[in-house]
Every structure is written in C-alpha cells, then in structure tokens.
CSV table of C-alpha atoms in Angstrom, one decimal:
chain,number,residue,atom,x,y,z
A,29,UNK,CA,0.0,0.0,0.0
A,30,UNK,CA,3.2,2.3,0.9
A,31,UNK,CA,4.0,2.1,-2.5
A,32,UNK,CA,0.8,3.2,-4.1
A,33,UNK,CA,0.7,6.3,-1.6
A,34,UNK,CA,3.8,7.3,-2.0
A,35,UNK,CA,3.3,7.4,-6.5
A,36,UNK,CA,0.3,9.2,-5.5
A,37,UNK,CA,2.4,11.6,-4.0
A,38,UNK,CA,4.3,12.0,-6.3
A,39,UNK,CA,2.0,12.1,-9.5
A,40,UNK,CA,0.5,14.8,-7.6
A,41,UNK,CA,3.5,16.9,-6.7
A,42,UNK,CA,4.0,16.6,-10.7
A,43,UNK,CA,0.7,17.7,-11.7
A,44,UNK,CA,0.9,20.6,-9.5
A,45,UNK,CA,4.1,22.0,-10.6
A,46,UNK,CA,3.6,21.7,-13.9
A,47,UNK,CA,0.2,23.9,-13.4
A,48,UNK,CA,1.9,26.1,-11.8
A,49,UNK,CA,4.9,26.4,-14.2
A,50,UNK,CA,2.5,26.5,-17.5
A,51,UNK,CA,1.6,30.3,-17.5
A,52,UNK,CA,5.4,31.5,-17.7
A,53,UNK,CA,5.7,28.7,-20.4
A,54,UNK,CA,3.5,29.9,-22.3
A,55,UNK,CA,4.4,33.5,-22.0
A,56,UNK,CA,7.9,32.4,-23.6
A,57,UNK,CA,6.3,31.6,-26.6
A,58,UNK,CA,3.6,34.3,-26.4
A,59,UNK,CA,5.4,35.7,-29.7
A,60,UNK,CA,4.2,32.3,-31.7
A,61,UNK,CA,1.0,32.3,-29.9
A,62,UNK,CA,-1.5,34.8,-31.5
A,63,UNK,CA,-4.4,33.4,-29.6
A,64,UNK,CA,-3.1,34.7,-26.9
A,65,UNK,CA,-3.5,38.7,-28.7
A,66,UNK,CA,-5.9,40.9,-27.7
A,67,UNK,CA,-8.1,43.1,-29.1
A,68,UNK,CA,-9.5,43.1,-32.5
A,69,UNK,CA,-7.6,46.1,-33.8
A,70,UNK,CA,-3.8,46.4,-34.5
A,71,UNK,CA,-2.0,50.0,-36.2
A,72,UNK,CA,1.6,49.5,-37.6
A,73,UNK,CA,3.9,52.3,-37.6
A,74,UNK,CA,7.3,52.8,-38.8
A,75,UNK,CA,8.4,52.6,-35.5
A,76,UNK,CA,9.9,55.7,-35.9
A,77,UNK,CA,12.4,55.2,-37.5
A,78,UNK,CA,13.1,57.5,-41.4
A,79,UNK,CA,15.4,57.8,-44.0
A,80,UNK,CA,16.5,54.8,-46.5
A,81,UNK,CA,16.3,51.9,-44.1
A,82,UNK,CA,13.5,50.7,-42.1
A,83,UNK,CA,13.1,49.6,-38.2
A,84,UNK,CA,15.1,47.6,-36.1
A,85,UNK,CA,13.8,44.9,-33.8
A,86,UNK,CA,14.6,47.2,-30.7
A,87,UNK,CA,13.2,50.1,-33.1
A,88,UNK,CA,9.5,48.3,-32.7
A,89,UNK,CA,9.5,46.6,-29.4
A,90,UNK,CA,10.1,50.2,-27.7
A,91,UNK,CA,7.2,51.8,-30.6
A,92,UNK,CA,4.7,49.3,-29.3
A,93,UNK,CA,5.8,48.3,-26.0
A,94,UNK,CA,2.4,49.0,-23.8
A,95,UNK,CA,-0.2,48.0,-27.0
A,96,UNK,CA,-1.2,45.2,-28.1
A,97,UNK,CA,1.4,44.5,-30.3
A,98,UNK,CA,3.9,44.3,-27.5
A,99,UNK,CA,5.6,40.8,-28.0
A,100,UNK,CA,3.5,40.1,-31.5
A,101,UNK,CA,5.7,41.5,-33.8
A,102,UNK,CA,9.0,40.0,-35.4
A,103,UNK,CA,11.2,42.9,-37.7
A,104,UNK,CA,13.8,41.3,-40.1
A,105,UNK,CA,15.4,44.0,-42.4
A,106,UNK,CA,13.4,46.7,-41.9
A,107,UNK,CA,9.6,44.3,-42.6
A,108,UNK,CA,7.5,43.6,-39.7
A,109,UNK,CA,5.7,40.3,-39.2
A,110,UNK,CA,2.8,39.3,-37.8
A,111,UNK,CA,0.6,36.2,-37.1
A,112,UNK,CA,-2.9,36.2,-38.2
A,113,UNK,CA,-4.6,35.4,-34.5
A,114,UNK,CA,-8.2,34.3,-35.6
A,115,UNK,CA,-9.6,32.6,-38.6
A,116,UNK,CA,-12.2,35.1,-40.1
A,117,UNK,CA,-13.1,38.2,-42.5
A,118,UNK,CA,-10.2,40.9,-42.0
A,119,UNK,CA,-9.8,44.6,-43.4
A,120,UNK,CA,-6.4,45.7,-44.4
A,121,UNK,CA,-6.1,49.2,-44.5
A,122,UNK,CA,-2.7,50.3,-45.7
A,123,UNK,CA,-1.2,54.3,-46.4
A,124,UNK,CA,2.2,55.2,-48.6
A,125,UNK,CA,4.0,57.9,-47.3
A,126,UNK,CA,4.4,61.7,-48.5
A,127,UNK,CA,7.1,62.4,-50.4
A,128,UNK,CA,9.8,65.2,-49.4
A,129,UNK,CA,9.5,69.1,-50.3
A,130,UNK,CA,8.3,71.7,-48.3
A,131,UNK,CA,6.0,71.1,-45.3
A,132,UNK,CA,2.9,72.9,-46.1
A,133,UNK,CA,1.1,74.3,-48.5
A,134,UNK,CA,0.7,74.5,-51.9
A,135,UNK,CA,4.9,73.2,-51.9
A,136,UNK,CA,4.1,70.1,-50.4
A,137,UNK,CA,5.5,66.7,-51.2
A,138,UNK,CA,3.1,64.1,-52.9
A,139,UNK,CA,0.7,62.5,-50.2
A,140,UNK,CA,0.7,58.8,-50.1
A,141,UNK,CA,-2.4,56.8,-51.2
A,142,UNK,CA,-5.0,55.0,-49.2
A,143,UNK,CA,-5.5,51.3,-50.0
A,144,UNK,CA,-8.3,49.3,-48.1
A,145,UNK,CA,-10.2,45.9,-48.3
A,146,UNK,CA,-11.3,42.9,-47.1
A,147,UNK,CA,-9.5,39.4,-47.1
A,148,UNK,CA,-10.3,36.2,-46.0
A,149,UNK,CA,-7.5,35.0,-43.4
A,150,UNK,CA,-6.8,31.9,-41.5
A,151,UNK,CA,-5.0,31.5,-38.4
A,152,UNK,CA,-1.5,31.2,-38.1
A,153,UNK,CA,-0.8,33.0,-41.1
A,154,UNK,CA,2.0,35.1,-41.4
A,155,UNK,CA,1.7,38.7,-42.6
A,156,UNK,CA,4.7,40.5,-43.8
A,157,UNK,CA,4.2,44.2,-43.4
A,158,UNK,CA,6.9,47.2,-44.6
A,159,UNK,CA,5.6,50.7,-43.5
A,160,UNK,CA,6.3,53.0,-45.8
A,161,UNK,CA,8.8,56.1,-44.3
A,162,UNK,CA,8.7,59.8,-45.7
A,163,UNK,CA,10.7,61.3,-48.2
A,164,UNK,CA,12.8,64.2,-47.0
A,165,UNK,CA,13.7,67.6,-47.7
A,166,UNK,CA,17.7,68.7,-47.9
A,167,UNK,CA,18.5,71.8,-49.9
A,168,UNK,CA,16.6,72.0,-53.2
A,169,UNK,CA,16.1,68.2,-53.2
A,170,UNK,CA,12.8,66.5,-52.4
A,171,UNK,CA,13.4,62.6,-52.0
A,172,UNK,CA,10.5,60.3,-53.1
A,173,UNK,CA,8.2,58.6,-50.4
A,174,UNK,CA,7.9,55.2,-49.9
A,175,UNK,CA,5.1,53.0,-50.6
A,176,UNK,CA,3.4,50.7,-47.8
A,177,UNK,CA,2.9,46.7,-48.6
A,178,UNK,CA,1.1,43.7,-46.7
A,179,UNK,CA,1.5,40.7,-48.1
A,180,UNK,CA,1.1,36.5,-47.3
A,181,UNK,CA,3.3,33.8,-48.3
A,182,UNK,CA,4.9,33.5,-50.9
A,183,UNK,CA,5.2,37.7,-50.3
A,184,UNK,CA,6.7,37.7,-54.2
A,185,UNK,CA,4.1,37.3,-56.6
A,186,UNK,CA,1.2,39.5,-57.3
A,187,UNK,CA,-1.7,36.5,-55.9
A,188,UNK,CA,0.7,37.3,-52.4
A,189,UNK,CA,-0.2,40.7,-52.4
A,190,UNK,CA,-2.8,41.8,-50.3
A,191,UNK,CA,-2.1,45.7,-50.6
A,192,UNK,CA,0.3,47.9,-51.7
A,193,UNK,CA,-0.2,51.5,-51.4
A,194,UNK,CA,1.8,53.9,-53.4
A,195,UNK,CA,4.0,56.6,-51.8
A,196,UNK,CA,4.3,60.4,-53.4
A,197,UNK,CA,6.9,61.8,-55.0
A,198,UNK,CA,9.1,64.4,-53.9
A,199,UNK,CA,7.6,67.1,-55.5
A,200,UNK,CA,7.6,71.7,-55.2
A,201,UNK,CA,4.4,71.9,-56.9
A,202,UNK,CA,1.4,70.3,-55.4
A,203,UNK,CA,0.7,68.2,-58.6
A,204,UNK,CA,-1.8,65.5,-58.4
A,205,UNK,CA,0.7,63.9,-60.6
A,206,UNK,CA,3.0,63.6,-57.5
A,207,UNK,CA,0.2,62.1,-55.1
A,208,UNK,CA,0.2,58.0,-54.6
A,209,UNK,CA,-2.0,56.8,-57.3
A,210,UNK,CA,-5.2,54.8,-57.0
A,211,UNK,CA,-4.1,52.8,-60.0
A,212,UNK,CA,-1.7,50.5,-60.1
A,213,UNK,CA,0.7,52.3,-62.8
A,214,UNK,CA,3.2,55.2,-61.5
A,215,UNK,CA,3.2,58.8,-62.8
A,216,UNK,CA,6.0,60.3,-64.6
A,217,UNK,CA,7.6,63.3,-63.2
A,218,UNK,CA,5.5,66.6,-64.1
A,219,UNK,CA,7.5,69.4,-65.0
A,220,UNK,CA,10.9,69.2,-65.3
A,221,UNK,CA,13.1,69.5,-68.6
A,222,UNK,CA,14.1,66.0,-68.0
A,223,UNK,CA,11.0,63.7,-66.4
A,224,UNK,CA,11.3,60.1,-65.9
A,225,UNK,CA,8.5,57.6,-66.9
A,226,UNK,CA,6.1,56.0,-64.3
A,227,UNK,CA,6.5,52.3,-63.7
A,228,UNK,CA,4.1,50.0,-64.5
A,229,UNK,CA,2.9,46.1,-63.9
A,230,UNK,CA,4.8,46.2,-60.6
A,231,UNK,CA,8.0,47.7,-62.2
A,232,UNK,CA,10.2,50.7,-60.7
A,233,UNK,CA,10.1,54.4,-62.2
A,234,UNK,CA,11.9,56.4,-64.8
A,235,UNK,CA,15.5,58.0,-63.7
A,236,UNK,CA,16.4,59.8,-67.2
A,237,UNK,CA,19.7,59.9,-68.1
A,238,UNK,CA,20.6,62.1,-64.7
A,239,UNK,CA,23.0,61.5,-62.0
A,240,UNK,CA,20.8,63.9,-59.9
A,241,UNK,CA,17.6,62.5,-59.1
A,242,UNK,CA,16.0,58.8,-59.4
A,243,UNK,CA,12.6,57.0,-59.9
A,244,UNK,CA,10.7,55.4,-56.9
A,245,UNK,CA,10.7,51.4,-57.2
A,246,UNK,CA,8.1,49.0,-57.7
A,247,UNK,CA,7.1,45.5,-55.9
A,248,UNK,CA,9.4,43.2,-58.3
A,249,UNK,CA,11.9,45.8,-59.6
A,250,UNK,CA,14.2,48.3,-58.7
A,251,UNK,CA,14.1,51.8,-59.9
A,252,UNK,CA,15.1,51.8,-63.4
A,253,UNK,CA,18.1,53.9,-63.8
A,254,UNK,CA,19.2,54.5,-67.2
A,255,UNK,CA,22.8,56.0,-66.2
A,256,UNK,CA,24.8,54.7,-63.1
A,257,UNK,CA,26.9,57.6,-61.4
A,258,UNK,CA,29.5,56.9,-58.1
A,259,UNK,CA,28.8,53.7,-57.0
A,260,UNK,CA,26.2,52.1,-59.4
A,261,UNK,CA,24.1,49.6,-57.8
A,262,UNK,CA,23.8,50.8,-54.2
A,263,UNK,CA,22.2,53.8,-54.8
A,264,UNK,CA,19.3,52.1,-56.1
A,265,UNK,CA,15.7,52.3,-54.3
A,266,UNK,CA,15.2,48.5,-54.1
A,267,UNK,CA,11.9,46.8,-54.7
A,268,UNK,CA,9.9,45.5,-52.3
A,269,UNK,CA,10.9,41.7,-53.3
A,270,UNK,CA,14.7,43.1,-52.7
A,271,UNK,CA,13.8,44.5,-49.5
A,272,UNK,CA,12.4,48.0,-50.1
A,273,UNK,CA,15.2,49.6,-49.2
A,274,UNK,CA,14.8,54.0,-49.9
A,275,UNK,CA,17.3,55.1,-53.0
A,276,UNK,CA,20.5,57.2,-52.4
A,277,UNK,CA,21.7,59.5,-55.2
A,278,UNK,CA,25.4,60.1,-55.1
A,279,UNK,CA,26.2,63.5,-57.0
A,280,UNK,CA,26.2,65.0,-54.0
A,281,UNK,CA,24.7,64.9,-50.5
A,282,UNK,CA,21.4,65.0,-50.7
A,283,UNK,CA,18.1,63.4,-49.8
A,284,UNK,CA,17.5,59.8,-49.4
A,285,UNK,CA,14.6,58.1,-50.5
A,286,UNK,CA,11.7,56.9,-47.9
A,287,UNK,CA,11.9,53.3,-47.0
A,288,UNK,CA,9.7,51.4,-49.6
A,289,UNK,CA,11.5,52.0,-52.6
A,290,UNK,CA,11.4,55.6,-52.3
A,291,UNK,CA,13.6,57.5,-55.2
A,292,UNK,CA,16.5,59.3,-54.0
A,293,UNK,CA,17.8,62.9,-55.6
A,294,UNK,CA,21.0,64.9,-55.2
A,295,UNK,CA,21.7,67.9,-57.2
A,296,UNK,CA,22.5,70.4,-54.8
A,297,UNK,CA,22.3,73.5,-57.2
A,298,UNK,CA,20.7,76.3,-55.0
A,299,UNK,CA,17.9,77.3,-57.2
A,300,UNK,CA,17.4,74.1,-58.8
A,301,UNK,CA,14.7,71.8,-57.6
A,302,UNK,CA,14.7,68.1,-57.8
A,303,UNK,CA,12.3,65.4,-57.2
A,304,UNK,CA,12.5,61.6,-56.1
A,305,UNK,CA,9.8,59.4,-57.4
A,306,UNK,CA,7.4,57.5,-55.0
A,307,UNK,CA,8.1,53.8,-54.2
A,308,UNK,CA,5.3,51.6,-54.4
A,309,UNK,CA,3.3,48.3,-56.7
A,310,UNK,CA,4.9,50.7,-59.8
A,311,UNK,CA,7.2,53.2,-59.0
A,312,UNK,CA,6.7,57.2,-60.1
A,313,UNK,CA,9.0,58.5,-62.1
A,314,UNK,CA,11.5,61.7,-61.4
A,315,UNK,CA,11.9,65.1,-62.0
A,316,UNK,CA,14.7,67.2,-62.7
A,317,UNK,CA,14.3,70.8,-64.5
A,318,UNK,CA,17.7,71.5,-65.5
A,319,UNK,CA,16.4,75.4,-65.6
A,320,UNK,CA,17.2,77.2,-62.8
A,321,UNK,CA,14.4,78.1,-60.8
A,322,UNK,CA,11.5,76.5,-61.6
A,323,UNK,CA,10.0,74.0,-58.9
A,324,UNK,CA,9.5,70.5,-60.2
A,325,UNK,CA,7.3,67.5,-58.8
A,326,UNK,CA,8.4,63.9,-59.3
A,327,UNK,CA,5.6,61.3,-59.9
A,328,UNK,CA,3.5,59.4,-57.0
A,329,UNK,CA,4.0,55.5,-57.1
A,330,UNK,CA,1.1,52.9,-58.2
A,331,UNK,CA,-0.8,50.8,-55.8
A,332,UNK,CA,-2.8,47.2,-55.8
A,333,UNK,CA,-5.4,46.0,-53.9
A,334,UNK,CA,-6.2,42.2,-54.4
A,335,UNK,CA,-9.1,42.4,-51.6
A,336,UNK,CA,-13.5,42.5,-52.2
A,337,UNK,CA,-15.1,45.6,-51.1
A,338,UNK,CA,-12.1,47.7,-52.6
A,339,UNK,CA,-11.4,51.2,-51.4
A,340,UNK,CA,-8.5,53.3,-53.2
A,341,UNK,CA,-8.0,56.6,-52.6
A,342,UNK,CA,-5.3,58.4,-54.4
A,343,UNK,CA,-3.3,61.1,-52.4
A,344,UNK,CA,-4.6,60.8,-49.1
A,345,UNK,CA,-1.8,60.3,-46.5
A,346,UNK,CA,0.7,63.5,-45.1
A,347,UNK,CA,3.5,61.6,-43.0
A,348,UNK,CA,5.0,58.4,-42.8
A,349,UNK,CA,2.9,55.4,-43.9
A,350,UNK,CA,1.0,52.8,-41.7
A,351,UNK,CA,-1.1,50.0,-41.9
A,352,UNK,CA,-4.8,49.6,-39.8
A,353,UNK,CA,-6.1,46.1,-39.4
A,354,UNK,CA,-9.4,45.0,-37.7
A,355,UNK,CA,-11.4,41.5,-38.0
C-alpha cells in the first residue's frame, strides 16, 4: 500500500508544478501564440524610424511596447511580421507615405495613397508588413516617399499581395501627378526638362539619363536607372521583393529616399529643384528641371489592392505610412 501512496504523491507533486509552471511557459512563446492577442484592432507604424532603411527589432518593441502589439511582432530587415490570430473576415487598410518638399502648402510633397479591403485569413498565417517612411527635404532636393505593402506567403508574386499603397513623390508643386495613385501604374515626373517615366505592372520608375535624381521602385523591380553615377548599384531604391530599401543619389549629398522604394535625388544646385519618385506596386517616375528656378514634382507610385469591397483613394496620407487592421 506504501508504494501506491507514495506514486500518489508524487503524481501529484508533478501535476501541480507543472500547473503552476505553464503560464510562464506559455508566455515564452507568447510571440508564436496569437491566440493569446488581444483586441480586435492592430495599427503599424514605422516605429519611428526615417530615412532609406526601415526599423530595427529594438526600433519596434520600444514603438509598441504597452499596445497590443507588444511581444506580437518580429522585424527582419526593416519588414514587420505578424501572425494572423483568428480565422475570419479581416480589413487591411494600408497608407504610402508623403514624399519630401516643403511642409505645407501649396509646396508640399506628394501624399501617399489610401489602399483598403477585405481578405479572408486563416489563423497562423504570417503577414509581412513594410511601413512605408517619408521622403525628405535637404536643400533643393525633395526625396520620393515610400510605398506601404502587406502581403502572405509567398510575399513575391502578385496572388501574395494583399495591398500595396503607393508613396508620393518628392515634389515643389502640389501636382496631383506627385500624389500616390489609386491605380496600379506610377506617374511620370511633371514638370521638369528631364522627367522620368512612371513604372508600370509592378516595375520601378523612370530615372532619365541624370545623375541627380532617381525614380521610386516598384514591388518586383528596382528603380530603373538609365545611367549609373559613383557607386552604381547601391544607390538604387530597391523593390519590395529586394527589401524595399529607400534610393541614395550620389552626386552630391542629398536626400535619401523613404523606406519602400522611395527614389532618392542629389543635385544640390541652390535654385534648382529636384524630385524623387514614390516607391510603391509601380514606382513614379523623377523630375529634374535643369532650368534654374523653376520647382519640379516627381511622380506618386502605383498601388494594388487584391481584396472584395475595394477602397483606393489616391493622395490621401501626409507623413509616414501605416497599416490599420481589424477582423
């Protein structure tokens, strides 16, 4: 009989401590368990972070530490991810960022675009999420913003895409031309002597045969840079399937693009005003007005939007980009 009470004993020792060790279990893995999230809302910043590259992992733990994304989000270069928590109807609301020029007014950058709709998602799927950062202003130079994608695996074909909305171009003028475009094609620049072309079907803009200013990029292809200058290659803005990463012009030093494929520009004439085009599903194309001057306005990027119940809303977002989700 001993031998029975004393298993007993010990079954139940067992039992207890493992109830009472479960909760911090669980909270180790509270990153892989989205049941465990709360609240049927989540907003996505840019964690504050601006310029060319995007967040760090420390960048968006102290952004959302305190909200309910605290502990739910993993960054790996610069794109957040995120587990889908519930199987159900979800609305993906997603903004590109403004492009670079002067703050107010009728100067101001291109505004990003408003993309919206409705997906069907099931648990456990992961959503990879670049927030879209703001072009900026150095000099005469007006870098392109860059554009704001959600997508689901394999996050490189257009079926992935859930949506992409298209960041503005840096622009002096406020051109509609330079607003993130509804559509899913990218503007050309609007007024300069030399103008680059806006992408389109998912490729980067126009950068003219100019070492001063560059087209945004698009979701498969770089900006499409007709004449390399310094270093070639890594002053690209990067598409989204390369990483997103803003473009960096090096005639001079000047103004990097936005993070998500923003177009970066570098003249640094004094009255000469150049523009980088938006990043975004097609990237906008740039403008450069070799007159002295006269105020340019690159062109806004395209955007997509695979979901039902479709809103697109062209040149809606001042600021940085961000993406809204609810279920």
């Amino acid at each position: 009989m001993k031998y029975y009470i004393t298993f007993f004993l010990f079954f139940l020792s067992y039992s207890v401590f493992s109830q009472i060790a479960l909760p911090t279990f669980h909270g180790a893995l509270r990153v892989s368990n989205q049941n465990q999230f709360q609240g049927t809302f989540a907003t996505f910043t840019n964690c504050g972070k601006t310029g060319k590259f995007g967040p760090s992992q420390g960048d968006c733990n102290s952004a959302y530490n305190g909200t309910n994304l605290d502990g739910f989000v993993t960054v790996s270069g610069g794109i957040q991810e995120w587990e889908v928590p519930l199987t159900g109807t979800y609305i993906i609301t997603a903004y590109g960022a403004q492009g670079g020029g002067l703050s107010g007014g009728s100067a101001s950058g291109g505004k990003g675009a408003k993309i919206s709709g409705e997906f069907n998602l099931t648990a456990g799927t992961v959503l990879k999420i670049l927030v879209g950062q703001k072009g900026l202003t150095v000099n005469q130079e007006a870098s392109g913003g860059g554009g704001t994608f959600v997508t689901k695996s394999p996050h490189n074909t257009n079926a992935s895409i859930l949506v992409v909305a298209g960041g503005g171009g840096g622009s002096w003028n406020n051109h509609t031309t330079s607003h993130g475009q509804a559509g899913e094609s990218g503007n050309a620049g609007c007024c300069g002597t030399s103008k680059g072309q806006g992408g389109s079907n998912g490729n980067g803009g126009g950068g003219q045969a100019t070492c001063a200013s560059d087209g945004g990029a698009g979701f498969f292809t770089n900006n499409n840079v007709l004449l390399h200058c310094g270093t070639g290659a890594e002053r690209e803005a990067l598409a989204y399937v390369n990483g997103g990463r803003g473009g960096q012009n090096y005639w001079c030093s000047g103004a990097v693009g936005g993070f998500g494929g923003g177009g970066g520009t570098a003249r640094c004439a004094n009255q000469t005003f150049t523009g980088g085009g938006g990043g975004g599903y097609s990237g906008g194309g740039m403008d450069y007005p070799y007159t002295n001057g006269i105020p340019g306005g690159a062109g806004g990027a395209g955007s997509k939007n695979n979901g039902s119940n479709p809103t697109n809303v062209s040149g809606d977002n001042p600021g940085h980009g961000k993406v809204e989700i609810s279920w």
